[in-house]
């Protein structure tokens, strides 16, 4: 049986914000499996800010993609054909399987997931690499103590929402920054942050200062740019700033100039950039703690799901523009239909 | 006997670069000693960048000075009168005794120095708080490994020159940044850096990249601003940036906007602001290692000495403008004359 595989490829380097013509939908036949391989029908695709960094002319923290190649991305799916005894048909897995209906993979590229404990989509979010990113950044570089105040930007997003919930679980006050009153309300209500400040509000700086109390001990930075600049004067002495991403700068053709860096000296702050793949040794501990938090209800998972692989480029563009609440996923219907 | 004490006071908050009218020379009688006090004739005054930060309207890392008070600063001098058994006449000391000919002090405000081992002026520089600053920042926050490349700005200055020499002693390559070909030659010749790059040169960026080799593992930042921005893309993965000061920004009325902060994320850098007074527990170890380095010839001390307390304001202004090589000191002649 020859199946048709739809794939979204990287068609053009974006100039600033990616546009739909930066992507192309192509169809190819699914190749026959070799010994040791499995065929995964992808059910959910995760579209994340880091992917934007790989759509550049030059390498940043990861190599750029080659124009014409399938877009990179993590998916969750089901093994529907197998020439590998360890991964029988019906196994649920996640992996970096790309923007496509079907992926041929070997066991080393896949992680099994237990969909009895949590739904498949959670394994791309709070219980997956975004949750682990939040855990690593917060516990290893934020190092919050009970009673401290933890601030996180992109608080309605996949990583930020987990950061605040983990901070609460550690006995901290959690303050978020998000775009728009609705998102801020969502962060307070669904993720139970103590406060969430709207960076689009005209009195953002005043609100951020009012929410700071004695100042922020930890700022988990997902956005960089002017928000980072606004936070610096509100940090407490010896504050820690894990830098997880700079989403406000990914589409910027001219980078923002940060003016308040003297606070790093005045307040003896520590800034630390980190990338999840450097910390594979911590993944088991992170997963165990995230699953415990999920199990006891202190960590909730929310996502925005767009239907159809063909809509993945628009979902990605919208996510970068801040339209998503929680984790932005794409449901891949071909995989559903083929089951 | 009533002595006249000349003092330089803080007369006016500077608007940008300090000018001579920000200072005033006043004369007061030296008060009689109380039991437990000593009278120190100051021989050398240290004028340092941090003093500029205390001439502000608002507190930064240290409280600002009150207009009308005696300028703060460290001096080295000799006890010339004593009502304290522990500190007899003739004892050589350093302390935060201010810009003045004579200071009344108690033992807790003074540290004894051994002028048989090194001249008095070295105890305000390489063997004093500036040397300790270099040692703390480099060893605690730079954490260089043998074979790594250590970059330091203001390399001809009091702290920078010690950083490079300590880095060499730890088996690292030392690269400096200084202003002007003459200063750079001085840094290479006197402090034996492997390279020193002139930030005033039109091809500064290219020279800095050429001197980087595989990249900079440690950047000891004394200046901030555009030089910091130029260094960021040349850092190696997991590089460390101790932030010791931002001298380029102290006189700036409009702070420079740093554009390359995305490198903190891309390269997983650690920035750490630090202030010497937070690390008093490390002083004995620092002093012991600095004295050992001085003793074995791997640490040399150089200074620029301006004669006369009345010339201290100009010396301070010149030092901020980068005119000094090595430690900028003022020789206080009244103290000499009274001996």
XYZ file of C-alpha atoms in Angstrom:
678
model
C 0.000 0.000 0.000
C 1.447 3.372 -0.945
C 0.378 6.257 1.247
C 0.613 9.904 0.307
C 2.453 12.043 2.826
C 1.755 15.756 2.984
C 4.729 17.788 4.180
C 5.217 21.480 4.881
C 8.600 22.579 3.605
C 10.711 25.654 4.259
C 10.274 27.621 1.020
C 11.794 31.041 1.672
C 13.866 32.888 4.289
C 11.564 35.408 5.973
C 12.377 39.088 5.979
C 11.146 39.962 9.459
C 7.806 38.344 10.241
C 7.332 35.046 8.337
C 4.608 35.109 5.684
C 2.687 32.198 4.184
C 4.943 32.124 1.104
C 7.828 31.111 3.357
C 6.175 27.664 3.474
C 5.105 25.183 0.806
C 2.845 22.127 0.963
C 4.255 19.177 -0.972
C 3.144 15.581 -1.357
C 5.393 12.565 -1.455
C 4.864 8.849 -1.192
C 5.654 7.342 2.209
C 8.715 5.140 1.681
C 8.685 1.445 2.565
C 10.008 0.690 6.050
C 13.469 -0.764 6.508
C 14.244 -3.254 9.265
C 14.278 -1.413 12.625
C 12.038 1.415 11.449
C 8.495 2.350 12.332
C 5.904 4.502 10.632
C 4.339 7.149 12.859
C 1.039 8.810 12.002
C 1.461 12.262 13.497
C -1.583 13.446 15.467
C -0.346 16.724 16.924
C 2.377 19.091 15.793
C 3.937 21.599 18.178
C 4.770 25.003 16.676
C 7.256 26.833 18.876
C 9.202 30.098 18.916
C 12.579 28.346 18.526
C 11.575 27.292 15.012
C 11.655 30.941 13.965
C 15.346 31.062 14.904
C 16.061 28.222 12.526
C 14.506 30.183 9.652
C 17.485 32.498 9.406
C 20.352 33.014 7.044
C 22.891 32.384 9.780
C 23.096 29.906 12.636
C 22.040 31.147 16.043
C 21.995 28.593 18.845
C 21.006 25.831 16.451
C 21.828 25.327 12.771
C 19.440 26.940 10.324
C 17.175 24.849 8.105
C 17.971 24.376 4.445
C 15.434 25.919 2.120
C 13.411 23.069 0.599
C 13.640 20.794 3.626
C 10.674 19.733 5.755
C 9.966 22.160 8.579
C 11.380 20.964 11.904
C 9.063 20.454 14.838
C 8.002 18.016 17.504
C 4.959 15.841 17.040
C 2.998 13.330 19.040
C 1.563 10.357 17.216
C 0.935 6.669 16.970
C 2.946 3.866 15.462
C 0.827 2.498 12.609
C 3.366 0.183 10.986
C 6.434 -1.350 12.525
C 9.525 -3.326 11.635
C 10.824 -2.906 15.154
C 9.873 -5.317 17.957
C 10.291 -2.690 20.677
C 7.734 -0.343 19.169
C 4.662 -2.288 18.111
C 1.728 -0.845 16.212
C -0.395 1.223 18.571
C 2.507 2.668 20.597
C 2.135 6.366 21.349
C 5.280 8.422 20.878
C 6.701 11.914 20.615
C 9.728 13.019 18.624
C 11.188 15.636 16.336
C 9.302 14.265 13.387
C 8.610 17.422 11.389
C 5.607 19.116 9.833
C 4.115 16.141 8.034
C 1.367 13.533 8.159
C 3.658 10.535 8.495
C 7.223 10.058 9.648
C 9.559 7.132 9.306
C 11.640 6.873 12.471
C 13.926 4.626 14.483
C 13.534 4.003 18.243
C 16.350 6.408 19.171
C 14.349 9.268 17.670
C 11.226 8.512 19.688
C 10.063 8.661 23.275
C 7.131 6.583 24.448
C 4.353 8.448 26.202
C 1.666 7.146 28.542
C -1.656 8.479 27.300
C -3.461 6.788 30.171
C -1.914 9.343 32.548
C -2.438 12.436 30.433
C -3.774 13.153 26.967
C -1.386 12.992 24.033
C -1.347 16.749 23.521
C -0.047 17.383 27.070
C 3.149 15.544 26.123
C 3.960 18.295 23.669
C 3.316 20.946 26.320
C 3.386 20.943 30.103
C 4.612 17.325 30.255
C 6.892 17.633 27.240
C 9.853 19.687 26.199
C 8.212 23.013 26.941
C 7.403 21.913 30.482
C 10.953 20.608 30.888
C 12.303 23.925 29.591
C 10.311 25.748 32.253
C 11.501 23.373 34.970
C 15.187 23.541 33.989
C 15.245 27.333 33.675
C 13.363 27.948 36.880
C 15.005 25.421 39.169
C 18.573 25.503 37.807
C 19.017 29.170 36.938
C 16.131 30.962 38.676
C 16.697 29.038 41.938
C 13.702 30.559 43.697
C 13.302 30.286 47.435
C 9.898 29.970 49.073
C 8.495 33.434 49.706
C 10.272 35.039 46.779
C 8.534 36.671 43.833
C 8.957 35.103 40.398
C 8.110 37.085 37.276
C 7.702 35.455 33.874
C 6.997 36.959 30.468
C 4.860 35.297 27.797
C 2.992 33.990 30.822
C 0.032 32.773 28.768
C 2.375 30.770 26.574
C 3.503 27.182 26.805
C 6.691 27.719 28.810
C 5.617 30.771 30.798
C 2.447 29.160 32.086
C 4.416 26.237 33.503
C 7.036 28.525 35.067
C 4.407 30.358 37.098
C 2.665 27.193 38.206
C 5.941 25.573 39.282
C 6.879 28.767 41.136
C 3.593 28.650 43.045
C 4.208 25.011 43.863
C 7.606 26.030 45.315
C 5.919 28.538 47.621
C 6.676 31.647 45.588
C 4.500 34.517 44.452
C 4.002 34.235 40.664
C 3.568 37.328 38.521
C 3.073 37.096 34.773
C 3.360 39.437 31.828
C 1.065 38.828 28.859
C -0.466 40.769 25.994
C -4.030 41.975 26.503
C -6.492 42.036 29.375
C -8.120 38.803 28.258
C -4.894 36.814 28.291
C -3.967 38.287 31.663
C -7.304 37.227 33.086
C -6.754 33.759 31.624
C -3.342 33.515 33.288
C -4.771 34.474 36.670
C -7.831 32.256 36.376
C -6.524 29.121 34.664
C -2.896 29.095 35.780
C -3.619 30.730 39.162
C -0.862 33.354 39.025
C -1.063 35.939 41.823
C -0.957 38.744 39.278
C -0.581 39.205 35.544
C 0.299 42.517 33.907
C -0.715 43.526 30.387
C 2.303 44.819 28.470
C -0.016 46.506 25.982
C -1.611 48.660 28.693
C -0.596 52.328 28.624
C 0.404 52.158 32.300
C 2.321 48.890 31.940
C 5.407 50.202 33.784
C 3.346 51.373 36.757
C 1.401 48.121 36.904
C 4.597 46.097 36.698
C 6.082 48.124 39.554
C 2.918 47.769 41.633
C 2.886 43.991 41.176
C 6.551 43.742 42.165
C 6.035 44.271 45.884
C 9.583 44.440 47.245
C 10.929 43.633 43.787
C 11.361 40.578 41.614
C 13.784 37.912 42.796
C 13.573 35.920 39.575
C 12.658 37.063 36.083
C 12.210 34.183 33.667
C 12.671 35.959 30.342
C 10.990 34.584 27.247
C 10.791 37.783 25.253
C 13.776 40.134 25.626
C 13.488 43.631 24.178
C 11.614 46.506 25.822
C 9.917 44.280 28.418
C 13.321 43.069 29.619
C 14.382 46.715 29.841
C 11.295 47.578 31.901
C 11.903 44.693 34.322
C 15.577 45.392 35.081
C 15.020 48.344 37.460
C 12.456 46.292 39.393
C 14.787 43.412 40.186
C 15.905 42.875 43.761
C 19.510 42.664 44.868
C 21.097 39.401 43.722
C 18.166 38.632 41.415
C 18.405 35.860 38.811
C 17.303 36.134 35.191
C 17.175 32.873 33.221
C 17.021 33.849 29.543
C 14.946 31.233 27.772
C 14.170 33.093 24.581
C 13.738 36.469 23.020
C 10.526 36.054 21.087
C 10.024 39.808 20.743
C 13.278 39.932 18.799
C 12.931 36.944 16.463
C 10.992 38.844 13.835
C 12.803 42.134 14.454
C 14.953 43.293 11.573
C 16.581 45.913 13.817
C 17.265 44.638 17.340
C 16.037 46.656 20.314
C 18.761 48.411 22.335
C 18.536 47.561 26.058
C 19.273 50.673 28.106
C 19.009 49.539 31.721
C 21.869 47.052 31.838
C 23.551 49.114 34.546
C 21.079 47.388 36.869
C 23.025 44.154 36.334
C 25.856 45.860 38.149
C 23.840 47.945 40.620
C 21.739 44.972 41.727
C 24.404 42.296 41.258
C 22.090 40.367 38.975
C 22.847 37.082 37.265
C 21.668 36.608 33.681
C 21.956 33.124 32.242
C 21.012 32.064 28.747
C 20.059 28.409 28.468
C 18.909 25.930 25.876
C 17.116 22.750 26.866
C 19.285 20.412 24.808
C 22.311 21.244 26.995
C 20.608 19.692 29.995
C 19.527 16.216 28.905
C 20.844 14.811 32.192
C 18.079 16.679 34.021
C 15.192 15.464 31.884
C 14.225 12.426 34.002
C 14.036 14.515 37.176
C 12.116 17.231 35.362
C 9.619 14.793 33.881
C 9.081 13.123 37.246
C 8.379 16.448 38.958
C 6.142 17.694 36.164
C 4.118 14.492 36.229
C 3.808 14.729 40.007
C 2.582 18.308 39.691
C 0.140 17.298 36.975
C -1.042 14.416 39.094
C -1.723 16.507 42.196
C -3.474 19.204 40.184
C -0.940 21.973 40.770
C 0.028 21.951 37.090
C -2.707 22.352 34.517
C -2.261 22.088 30.772
C -4.072 24.355 28.323
C -3.601 24.594 24.590
C -4.778 26.290 21.448
C -5.394 23.689 18.747
C -5.562 24.549 15.059
C -7.034 21.896 12.797
C -5.223 20.632 9.722
C -1.557 20.325 8.762
C -2.188 22.765 5.920
C -2.954 25.433 8.520
C 0.299 24.956 10.422
C 2.072 27.949 8.800
C -0.724 30.307 9.840
C -0.789 28.801 13.350
C 2.959 29.370 13.606
C 2.663 32.982 12.422
C -0.180 33.615 14.866
C 1.735 32.047 17.740
C 4.711 34.345 17.065
C 2.332 37.312 17.061
C 1.089 36.259 20.486
C -2.347 35.049 19.434
C -2.136 31.690 21.216
C -3.069 30.918 24.769
C -1.212 27.997 26.302
C 0.568 25.652 23.981
C -0.064 26.173 20.247
C -0.656 22.823 18.538
C -1.831 21.699 15.132
C -4.053 18.649 14.847
C -3.035 16.567 11.878
C -6.173 15.135 10.355
C -4.619 12.777 7.795
C -3.187 10.801 10.654
C -6.631 10.652 12.240
C -8.258 9.502 9.030
C -5.735 6.762 8.439
C -6.171 5.204 11.850
C 48.857 72.385 68.276
C 46.016 73.116 65.860
C 46.538 71.857 62.340
C 44.703 73.070 59.287
C 43.062 70.319 57.280
C 42.336 70.888 53.593
C 39.335 68.910 52.366
C 37.754 68.514 48.935
C 33.987 68.552 49.274
C 31.181 67.536 46.941
C 29.832 70.906 45.797
C 27.412 70.144 42.952
C 25.704 67.190 41.263
C 27.295 66.809 37.819
C 25.211 66.931 34.688
C 27.020 64.295 32.650
C 30.793 64.613 32.939
C 31.860 66.153 36.270
C 33.414 69.593 36.026
C 35.733 71.377 38.462
C 32.857 73.345 39.982
C 31.386 70.073 41.263
C 34.160 70.184 43.877
C 35.229 72.741 46.488
C 38.384 73.089 48.564
C 37.662 73.997 52.169
C 39.847 74.323 55.234
C 38.987 73.216 58.731
C 40.920 72.738 61.915
C 41.831 69.153 62.729
C 39.835 68.227 65.853
C 41.521 66.975 68.998
C 41.717 63.215 69.284
C 39.383 61.319 71.569
C 40.489 58.234 73.436
C 40.786 55.314 70.952
C 41.309 57.562 67.931
C 44.337 58.172 65.764
C 45.275 60.958 63.382
C 46.323 59.808 59.921
C 48.336 62.016 57.587
C 47.136 60.898 54.176
C 49.957 60.354 51.659
C 48.084 58.947 48.681
C 44.480 59.248 47.607
C 42.897 56.779 45.220
C 40.422 58.253 42.701
C 38.229 55.521 41.255
C 35.322 55.157 38.855
C 32.905 54.042 41.589
C 33.101 57.524 43.113
C 31.330 58.865 40.023
C 28.338 56.670 40.827
C 28.057 58.251 44.250
C 27.802 61.710 42.646
C 24.252 61.105 41.479
C 20.835 62.292 42.465
C 19.675 58.749 43.156
C 21.290 55.761 44.831
C 22.785 53.152 42.541
C 24.599 50.260 44.184
C 25.810 52.535 46.966
C 24.176 55.544 48.588
C 24.911 58.888 46.982
C 26.987 61.502 48.754
C 25.353 64.510 50.311
C 26.294 67.789 48.686
C 28.670 69.601 51.049
C 30.250 66.439 52.480
C 33.896 65.493 52.032
C 34.470 63.436 48.878
C 34.704 59.696 49.614
C 37.806 57.782 48.652
C 40.460 55.445 49.934
C 43.804 56.766 51.106
C 47.075 55.343 52.333
C 48.884 57.209 55.050
C 50.745 57.244 58.325
C 49.584 57.533 61.895
C 51.074 60.794 63.159
C 49.236 61.058 66.466
C 47.606 58.331 68.495
C 45.368 57.788 71.469
C 45.160 54.104 70.651
C 47.754 51.611 71.897
C 47.242 49.249 68.963
C 48.127 51.857 66.359
C 51.220 53.742 67.453
C 52.641 56.751 65.661
C 54.464 55.619 62.523
C 51.993 52.832 61.609
C 51.154 52.727 57.910
C 47.483 52.222 57.106
C 44.834 52.328 54.387
C 41.173 53.179 54.798
C 38.209 55.067 53.405
C 39.489 58.322 54.793
C 38.293 60.778 52.147
C 39.815 63.523 50.033
C 41.696 65.397 52.752
C 45.105 65.994 54.268
C 44.312 64.476 57.654
C 41.746 62.036 58.920
C 40.685 61.124 62.427
C 39.922 57.405 62.535
C 39.381 54.442 64.814
C 41.096 51.055 64.366
C 38.020 49.424 62.811
C 38.247 51.896 59.921
C 41.877 51.120 59.152
C 43.944 48.277 57.795
C 47.651 48.038 58.518
C 49.918 47.674 55.515
C 53.461 46.372 55.316
C 55.481 48.911 53.357
C 58.589 46.720 53.648
C 56.984 44.264 51.218
C 55.612 46.763 48.712
C 55.480 50.534 48.474
C 52.563 52.348 50.078
C 50.966 53.247 46.759
C 50.664 49.563 45.718
C 48.265 49.041 48.629
C 45.771 51.326 46.925
C 46.148 49.418 43.657
C 47.237 45.918 42.772
C 47.555 44.900 46.433
C 44.536 46.861 47.590
C 40.841 46.985 46.866
C 41.266 47.294 43.113
C 43.447 44.190 43.023
C 40.961 42.358 45.223
C 38.144 43.457 42.904
C 40.020 41.948 39.974
C 40.684 38.737 41.874
C 37.074 38.294 43.074
C 35.517 39.009 39.689
C 37.923 36.834 37.757
C 38.116 33.822 40.037
C 34.547 33.762 41.391
C 32.531 34.842 38.351
C 34.914 34.519 35.412
C 36.136 31.080 36.576
C 38.734 30.749 33.813
C 40.327 27.402 33.034
C 43.927 27.124 31.875
C 44.048 27.470 28.112
C 41.000 29.708 27.885
C 41.017 33.256 26.572
C 40.187 36.077 28.982
C 39.237 39.494 27.643
C 39.169 42.587 29.842
C 38.188 46.162 29.080
C 39.869 49.220 30.606
C 42.923 46.970 30.489
C 45.342 49.801 31.199
C 43.363 50.721 34.286
C 43.790 49.666 37.872
C 41.402 46.703 37.879
C 41.825 45.631 34.258
C 45.584 45.422 34.455
C 45.388 43.046 37.411
C 42.709 40.904 35.733
C 44.948 40.231 32.740
C 47.987 39.470 34.849
C 46.047 37.076 37.086
C 44.592 35.406 33.986
C 48.106 34.848 32.614
C 49.163 33.438 35.960
C 46.254 30.953 35.716
C 47.486 29.760 32.326
C 45.049 31.730 30.183
C 45.541 33.929 27.161
C 44.942 37.555 28.177
C 43.514 40.055 25.726
C 42.893 43.665 26.694
C 40.870 46.554 25.342
C 42.206 50.063 25.905
C 41.943 53.505 24.346
C 44.763 54.490 22.012
C 47.792 52.783 20.501
C 50.085 54.022 23.240
C 47.993 52.566 26.056
C 47.666 49.284 24.196
C 51.430 49.089 23.780
C 51.790 49.813 27.496
C 49.394 46.990 28.374
C 51.323 44.517 26.223
C 54.733 45.655 27.397
C 54.233 46.374 31.097
C 51.416 44.000 31.972
C 52.469 41.349 29.417
C 49.027 40.763 27.903
C 49.081 38.576 24.781
C 47.173 41.213 22.856
C 45.538 44.565 23.446
C 43.040 46.135 21.060
C 42.475 49.875 20.668
C 38.768 50.671 20.859
C 39.403 54.012 19.202
C 40.821 52.362 16.080
C 38.543 52.503 13.017
C 38.846 48.726 12.587
C 38.282 47.952 16.280
C 35.653 45.271 15.578
C 37.932 43.433 13.144
C 40.901 43.644 15.512
C 38.793 42.404 18.414
C 37.600 39.460 16.312
C 41.152 38.683 15.159
C 42.441 38.673 18.741
C 39.623 36.371 19.854
C 41.004 33.186 18.301
C 38.238 30.646 18.908
C 36.316 33.256 20.905
C 36.410 34.720 24.382
C 35.642 32.421 27.287
C 35.587 35.216 29.840
C 34.906 38.912 29.361
C 35.640 40.967 32.457
C 33.555 44.065 31.774
C 34.595 47.372 33.264
C 32.966 49.661 30.742
C 29.584 48.479 29.389
C 28.087 50.341 26.437
C 29.181 49.874 22.825
C 32.271 47.843 23.729
C 30.115 45.334 25.591
C 27.899 45.165 22.506
C 30.901 44.514 20.282
C 32.198 41.722 22.518
C 28.937 39.739 22.827
C 29.064 38.112 19.359
C 32.667 37.030 19.991
C 31.930 35.096 23.168
C 32.244 31.331 23.146
C 29.503 28.951 24.186
C 28.975 29.031 27.961
C 31.126 32.147 28.314
C 31.139 34.127 31.560
C 30.901 37.900 31.852
C 31.628 39.370 35.295
C 30.283 42.928 35.245
C 32.540 45.017 37.438
C 31.556 48.472 36.256
C 30.188 50.463 33.395
C 32.577 53.389 33.255
C 31.505 54.325 29.724
C 28.033 54.912 31.080
C 28.722 56.840 34.300
C 28.896 60.199 32.571
C 26.278 59.345 29.953
C 23.084 61.351 30.274
C 21.356 58.992 27.808
C 22.326 55.348 28.326
C 23.560 53.325 25.374
C 21.145 50.659 24.111
C 22.780 47.216 23.918
C 21.611 45.416 20.782
C 23.374 42.061 20.866
C 21.822 40.590 24.002
C 20.416 37.725 21.955
C 23.931 36.285 22.239
C 23.267 35.676 25.939
C 20.692 33.151 24.797
C 22.451 31.880 21.666
C 25.741 31.294 23.480
C 24.244 30.419 26.873
C 26.294 33.145 28.507
C 26.326 34.049 32.186
C 26.456 37.731 33.119
C 27.048 38.537 36.761
C 27.207 41.967 38.306
C 29.318 42.137 41.439
C 30.474 44.658 44.007
C 33.530 44.034 46.125
C 31.885 44.836 49.440
C 29.578 41.810 49.073
C 32.564 39.486 49.251
C 34.467 40.476 52.384
C 34.831 36.805 53.295
C 37.133 36.362 50.295
C 39.461 39.258 51.021
C 42.092 37.321 53.016
C 42.435 34.711 50.271
C 42.553 37.411 47.604
C 45.205 39.405 49.452
C 47.331 36.304 50.007
C 47.221 35.385 46.317
C 47.869 38.938 45.153
C 50.852 39.240 47.462
C 52.190 35.902 46.246
C 51.834 37.072 42.643
C 53.520 40.352 43.484
C 56.293 38.501 45.240
C 57.036 36.145 42.360
C 56.965 38.965 39.833
C 53.891 37.812 37.925
C 51.921 40.843 39.121
C 53.394 44.278 38.546
C 51.954 47.532 39.819
C 51.935 50.727 37.769
C 50.308 54.019 38.594
C 49.765 57.551 37.422
C 50.452 59.971 40.276
C 49.151 63.523 40.319
C 50.741 65.845 42.860
C 48.689 67.847 45.328
C 45.306 67.349 46.977
C 44.076 70.499 45.234
C 44.546 68.699 41.907
C 42.445 65.653 42.880
C 39.278 66.864 41.060
C 41.160 67.212 37.775
C 42.856 63.838 38.296
C 39.436 62.268 38.872
C 37.983 63.894 35.738
C 40.983 62.772 33.680
C 40.766 59.226 35.018
C 37.089 59.018 33.997
C 38.062 60.256 30.536
C 40.591 57.435 30.295
C 43.730 59.538 30.591
C 45.340 57.422 33.317
C 47.541 54.409 32.890
C 47.469 51.964 35.775
C 46.098 53.169 39.054
C 45.318 56.893 39.282
C 46.575 58.292 42.590
C 46.977 61.737 44.085
C 49.987 62.464 46.269
C 48.953 64.580 49.207
C 51.749 67.000 49.892
C 50.491 68.501 53.157
C 50.860 65.103 54.721
C 54.409 64.921 53.424
C 55.253 68.383 54.696
C 53.947 67.694 58.170
C 55.972 64.525 58.640
